[in-house]
Amino acid sequence: MGKLGSEMKALAKHCGGSYKTVNDRIHIVQRFDLHLRTLNVQIQRVAQIKVRHIEKRLAQGISKRTLQNEMASLRAVLQQAGRKQIAEHERLTNQSLGLSGASRSGTRQAITQDHYRYVLETARTKDPGLAAALELARLMGLRSQEAVQSVQSLKTWKQAVERGTPRLTVVFGTKGGRPRETVILDADAVRGALENALTIAESCNNRLIDKPDLKSAMDYWHNQATRIGLTGAYSPHSLRYAWAQDAIRHYLAQGFSRKEALAMVAMDLGHGDGRGRYLAQVYGRRNEE
């Protein structure tokens, strides 16, 4: 990483936001720095960045949503560096760049039951710990990092299920480090998955993913997920999509209005009750099928 990349990384850290937001922003500015060095653009300070440098980065056939995210991060860093004039330049607005109206729906889908069964059985033959984490992700709507770190909460969750608690608290691996509570949709299935995960962890150094640190565990999770068929539209996040659709149906069956159900599921997922419309657009698109 050059001097420009180092300065942008430091600025990205000071822009604020959750851990994941800051981490994503750092990756974006590092890609920007690498792009400029690949083009042999000889600048070493943020103060030297010009509009044309950013335009060159955006002319690479990247998807609209990705470009929107990149521009948001670059604007934040430029603002932090006092480059407001560049950050708000008329040539770099989303409208000028043709980024307005990009869909947030994405390309992922809720995993089908048949594909889920195939993936789970394949994982069980290769790595029972990975399979146990995948099963918890599907039954509890866990993010990838939450699933990988779930071993730290298995005993607590099992005790809660045995007490008949209707919700479980997710602490480790959450976005921004904010604990969240998620509703139990199938207590028997969750109890069985927890008992299985505990048995596996006890024989595997108290881990489900037997790696020495979180980074190597996450790398293993993503690599193996791809190999067993969790890729493209059916990425590991598709397990969370499927859980969200089950949860929407659960709340509707309890008599909640659709708006209330979406707000409840948004909170279960850790998004906050104001993300109901986003939830319907991204997570619940196939809920009516």
Coordinates of C-alpha atoms in Angstrom, one line a residue:
M1 CA 0.0 0.0 0.0
G2 CA 1.3 3.4 -1.0
K3 CA 1.2 6.7 0.9
L4 CA -2.2 7.6 -0.7
G5 CA -3.7 4.2 0.4
S6 CA -2.4 4.6 4.0
E7 CA -3.8 8.1 4.3
M8 CA -7.2 7.1 2.9
K9 CA -7.3 4.1 5.2
A10 CA -6.7 6.3 8.2
L11 CA -9.4 8.7 7.0
A12 CA -11.8 5.9 6.4
K13 CA -11.4 4.8 10.0
H14 CA -12.3 8.2 11.3
C15 CA -15.5 8.6 9.2
G16 CA -17.5 6.7 11.8
G17 CA -20.1 3.9 11.4
S18 CA -20.4 0.3 12.5
Y19 CA -17.4 -2.0 12.4
K20 CA -18.6 -3.6 9.2
T21 CA -19.3 -0.2 7.6
V22 CA -15.8 1.0 8.4
N23 CA -14.2 -2.3 7.3
D24 CA -16.1 -2.1 3.9
R25 CA -15.1 1.5 3.5
I26 CA -11.4 0.6 4.1
H27 CA -11.6 -2.1 1.4
I28 CA -13.1 0.3 -1.1
V29 CA -10.4 3.0 -0.6
Q30 CA -7.7 0.3 -0.9
R31 CA -9.2 -0.8 -4.2
F32 CA -9.3 2.8 -5.3
D33 CA -5.6 3.2 -4.4
L34 CA -4.7 0.0 -6.2
H35 CA -6.6 1.1 -9.3
L36 CA -4.7 4.4 -9.5
R37 CA -1.3 2.6 -9.0
T38 CA -2.2 0.2 -11.7
L39 CA -2.9 3.1 -14.1
N40 CA 0.5 4.6 -12.9
V41 CA -1.2 7.7 -11.5
Q42 CA 1.5 9.4 -9.6
I43 CA -0.2 11.0 -6.6
Q44 CA 0.6 10.4 -2.9
R45 CA -1.9 12.5 -1.0
V46 CA -5.7 12.8 -0.8
A47 CA -5.2 16.5 -1.5
Q48 CA -4.0 15.6 -5.0
I49 CA -7.1 13.6 -6.0
K50 CA -9.0 15.1 -8.9
V51 CA -12.4 14.5 -10.3
R52 CA -10.9 12.6 -13.3
H53 CA -9.1 10.1 -11.0
I54 CA -12.5 9.1 -9.6
E55 CA -14.1 9.0 -13.0
K56 CA -11.5 6.6 -14.2
R57 CA -12.2 4.2 -11.4
L58 CA -16.0 4.4 -12.1
A59 CA -15.5 3.5 -15.8
Q60 CA -14.7 -0.2 -15.2
G61 CA -18.1 -1.9 -15.8
I62 CA -18.9 -2.2 -12.1
S63 CA -22.5 -2.7 -11.1
K64 CA -24.6 0.3 -10.2
R65 CA -25.1 -0.7 -6.6
T66 CA -21.4 -1.4 -6.1
L67 CA -20.6 2.0 -7.6
Q68 CA -23.1 3.7 -5.3
N69 CA -21.4 2.1 -2.3
E70 CA -17.9 3.1 -3.6
M71 CA -18.9 6.6 -4.2
A72 CA -20.5 6.9 -0.8
S73 CA -17.2 5.7 0.8
L74 CA -15.0 8.0 -1.4
R75 CA -17.2 11.0 -0.6
A76 CA -17.0 10.3 3.1
V77 CA -13.2 10.1 3.0
L78 CA -12.9 13.2 0.9
Q79 CA -15.2 15.1 3.3
Q80 CA -13.1 13.9 6.2
A81 CA -10.0 15.2 4.4
G82 CA -11.6 18.6 3.9
R83 CA -12.1 18.0 0.1
K84 CA -15.8 19.0 0.1
Q85 CA -15.5 20.6 -3.3
I86 CA -14.4 17.3 -4.9
A87 CA -16.8 15.2 -2.9
E88 CA -19.8 17.3 -4.0
H89 CA -18.6 18.0 -7.5
E90 CA -21.4 18.1 -10.1
R91 CA -19.6 15.5 -12.2
L92 CA -19.6 13.1 -9.3
T93 CA -23.3 13.1 -8.3
N94 CA -25.1 9.8 -8.6
Q95 CA -27.4 11.5 -11.2
S96 CA -24.4 12.7 -13.3
L97 CA -22.8 9.3 -13.0
G98 CA -26.0 7.5 -14.1
L99 CA -26.3 5.8 -10.7
S100 CA -29.7 7.1 -9.6
G101 CA -32.4 4.6 -9.1
A102 CA -30.2 1.5 -8.8
S103 CA -32.1 -1.4 -7.3
R104 CA -31.2 -2.6 -3.8
S105 CA -32.9 -5.9 -4.4
G106 CA -29.6 -7.6 -5.4
T107 CA -29.3 -11.0 -7.0
R108 CA -29.6 -13.4 -4.1
Q109 CA -32.7 -15.5 -3.4
A110 CA -34.0 -17.4 -0.4
I111 CA -32.6 -20.9 -0.6
T112 CA -35.0 -23.6 -1.7
Q113 CA -35.7 -26.5 0.6
D114 CA -34.3 -29.0 -1.9
H115 CA -31.1 -27.1 -2.4
Y116 CA -30.7 -26.6 1.4
R117 CA -31.0 -30.3 2.0
Y118 CA -28.4 -31.0 -0.7
V119 CA -26.0 -28.4 0.7
L120 CA -26.5 -29.7 4.3
E121 CA -25.9 -33.3 3.4
T122 CA -22.9 -32.5 1.3
A123 CA -21.5 -30.4 4.2
R124 CA -22.1 -33.3 6.7
T125 CA -20.0 -35.7 4.7
K126 CA -17.1 -33.1 4.4
D127 CA -17.2 -31.3 7.7
P128 CA -19.8 -31.9 10.4
G129 CA -18.9 -28.6 12.2
L130 CA -19.5 -26.6 9.1
A131 CA -22.8 -28.4 8.6
A132 CA -23.8 -27.6 12.2
A133 CA -23.1 -23.9 11.7
L134 CA -25.0 -23.9 8.4
E135 CA -28.0 -25.5 10.1
L136 CA -28.0 -22.9 12.8
A137 CA -27.8 -20.1 10.2
R138 CA -30.9 -21.5 8.5
L139 CA -32.9 -22.1 11.7
M140 CA -32.0 -18.8 13.4
G141 CA -31.4 -16.4 10.5
L142 CA -27.7 -15.9 11.4
R143 CA -25.2 -13.9 9.3
S144 CA -22.1 -15.8 8.3
Q145 CA -19.9 -14.4 11.0
E146 CA -22.7 -15.0 13.6
A147 CA -22.8 -18.6 12.5
V148 CA -19.1 -19.1 12.7
Q149 CA -19.0 -17.5 16.2
S150 CA -22.2 -19.2 17.4
V151 CA -20.2 -21.9 19.3
Q152 CA -19.7 -19.3 22.1
S153 CA -23.5 -19.1 22.7
L154 CA -24.5 -22.7 22.2
K155 CA -25.0 -23.6 25.9
T156 CA -26.8 -20.3 26.6
W157 CA -29.1 -20.8 23.7
K158 CA -29.8 -24.5 24.6
Q159 CA -30.7 -23.5 28.2
A160 CA -33.0 -20.7 26.9
V161 CA -34.8 -23.2 24.6
E162 CA -35.2 -25.7 27.4
R163 CA -36.8 -22.9 29.6
G164 CA -39.3 -22.3 26.8
T165 CA -37.9 -18.8 26.0
P166 CA -39.5 -17.6 22.8
R167 CA -36.4 -15.6 21.7
L168 CA -32.7 -16.1 21.6
T169 CA -30.0 -13.4 22.1
V170 CA -27.3 -13.2 19.4
V171 CA -24.2 -11.6 20.8
F172 CA -21.1 -12.7 18.8
G173 CA -20.4 -11.7 15.2
T174 CA -23.3 -9.2 15.0
K175 CA -23.2 -6.2 12.7
G176 CA -21.6 -3.3 14.6
G177 CA -21.2 -5.5 17.7
R178 CA -24.9 -4.8 18.6
P179 CA -26.6 -7.8 20.4
R180 CA -30.0 -8.7 18.9
E181 CA -32.9 -10.9 19.8
T182 CA -34.3 -13.3 17.3
V183 CA -37.6 -15.2 17.5
I184 CA -37.6 -19.1 17.7
L185 CA -39.7 -20.4 14.8
D186 CA -39.3 -24.1 15.5
A187 CA -38.2 -24.9 19.1
D188 CA -37.7 -28.6 18.5
A189 CA -35.6 -28.1 15.4
V190 CA -33.5 -25.4 17.1
R191 CA -33.0 -27.6 20.2
G192 CA -31.9 -30.6 18.0
A193 CA -29.4 -28.4 16.1
L194 CA -28.0 -27.0 19.3
E195 CA -27.5 -30.4 20.8
N196 CA -25.8 -31.6 17.6
A197 CA -23.5 -28.5 17.5
L198 CA -22.5 -28.9 21.1
T199 CA -21.6 -32.6 20.6
I200 CA -19.5 -31.7 17.6
A201 CA -17.8 -28.7 19.4
E202 CA -16.9 -30.9 22.4
S203 CA -14.9 -33.2 20.1
C204 CA -13.4 -30.3 18.0
N205 CA -11.4 -28.0 20.4
N206 CA -14.7 -26.3 21.4
R207 CA -15.1 -25.0 17.8
L208 CA -17.5 -25.7 15.0
I209 CA -15.0 -24.3 12.4
D210 CA -11.7 -25.7 13.7
K211 CA -9.4 -22.8 12.8
P212 CA -7.0 -20.8 15.1
D213 CA -8.6 -17.3 14.5
L214 CA -11.7 -15.6 13.2
K215 CA -10.1 -14.5 9.9
S216 CA -9.0 -18.0 8.9
A217 CA -12.4 -19.4 10.1
M218 CA -14.3 -16.9 7.9
D219 CA -12.0 -17.7 4.9
Y220 CA -12.7 -21.4 5.4
W221 CA -16.5 -20.8 5.8
H222 CA -16.7 -18.8 2.5
N223 CA -14.4 -21.2 0.6
Q224 CA -16.2 -24.3 1.7
A225 CA -19.6 -22.8 1.2
T226 CA -18.8 -22.1 -2.4
R227 CA -17.5 -25.7 -2.9
I228 CA -20.7 -27.3 -1.5
G229 CA -23.0 -25.2 -3.7
L230 CA -23.7 -22.0 -1.7
T231 CA -22.7 -19.5 -4.5
G232 CA -24.4 -17.0 -6.8
A233 CA -28.0 -16.5 -6.0
Y234 CA -27.7 -19.1 -3.2
S235 CA -24.9 -17.7 -1.2
P236 CA -24.7 -18.3 2.5
H237 CA -26.8 -15.2 3.0
S238 CA -29.7 -17.1 1.2
L239 CA -30.1 -19.1 4.3
R240 CA -31.0 -15.9 6.2
Y241 CA -33.3 -14.9 3.4
A242 CA -35.2 -18.1 3.7
W243 CA -35.4 -17.7 7.5
A244 CA -36.8 -14.2 7.1
Q245 CA -39.6 -15.4 4.8
D246 CA -40.5 -18.1 7.4
A247 CA -40.5 -15.4 10.1
I248 CA -42.8 -13.1 8.0
R249 CA -45.3 -16.0 7.7
H250 CA -44.9 -16.8 11.4
Y251 CA -45.9 -13.2 12.4
L252 CA -48.7 -13.0 9.8
A253 CA -50.2 -16.3 11.2
Q254 CA -50.2 -14.7 14.7
G255 CA -52.4 -11.9 13.4
F256 CA -49.9 -9.2 12.9
S257 CA -50.5 -6.9 9.9
R258 CA -48.0 -7.2 7.0
K259 CA -46.4 -3.9 8.0
E260 CA -46.1 -5.1 11.6
A261 CA -44.7 -8.5 10.5
L262 CA -42.0 -6.8 8.4
A263 CA -41.0 -4.5 11.2
M264 CA -40.8 -7.4 13.7
V265 CA -38.6 -9.5 11.3
A266 CA -36.5 -6.4 10.6
M267 CA -35.8 -6.2 14.3
D268 CA -35.2 -10.0 14.6
L269 CA -32.5 -9.6 11.8
G270 CA -30.9 -6.7 13.6
H271 CA -31.9 -4.1 11.1
G272 CA -34.3 -2.0 13.2
D273 CA -38.1 -1.6 12.9
G274 CA -37.7 1.2 10.3
R275 CA -36.3 -1.2 7.7
G276 CA -39.6 -3.0 6.8
R277 CA -39.8 -1.7 3.3
Y278 CA -36.2 -2.7 2.6
L279 CA -36.9 -6.1 4.2
A280 CA -39.9 -6.6 1.8
Q281 CA -37.8 -5.6 -1.2
V282 CA -34.7 -7.6 -0.5
Y283 CA -35.6 -10.5 1.9
G284 CA -39.3 -11.0 1.3
R285 CA -39.5 -10.8 -2.5
R286 CA -40.6 -14.4 -2.9
N287 CA -42.7 -14.5 0.3
E288 CA -46.0 -14.6 -1.6
E289 CA -45.1 -17.7 -3.6

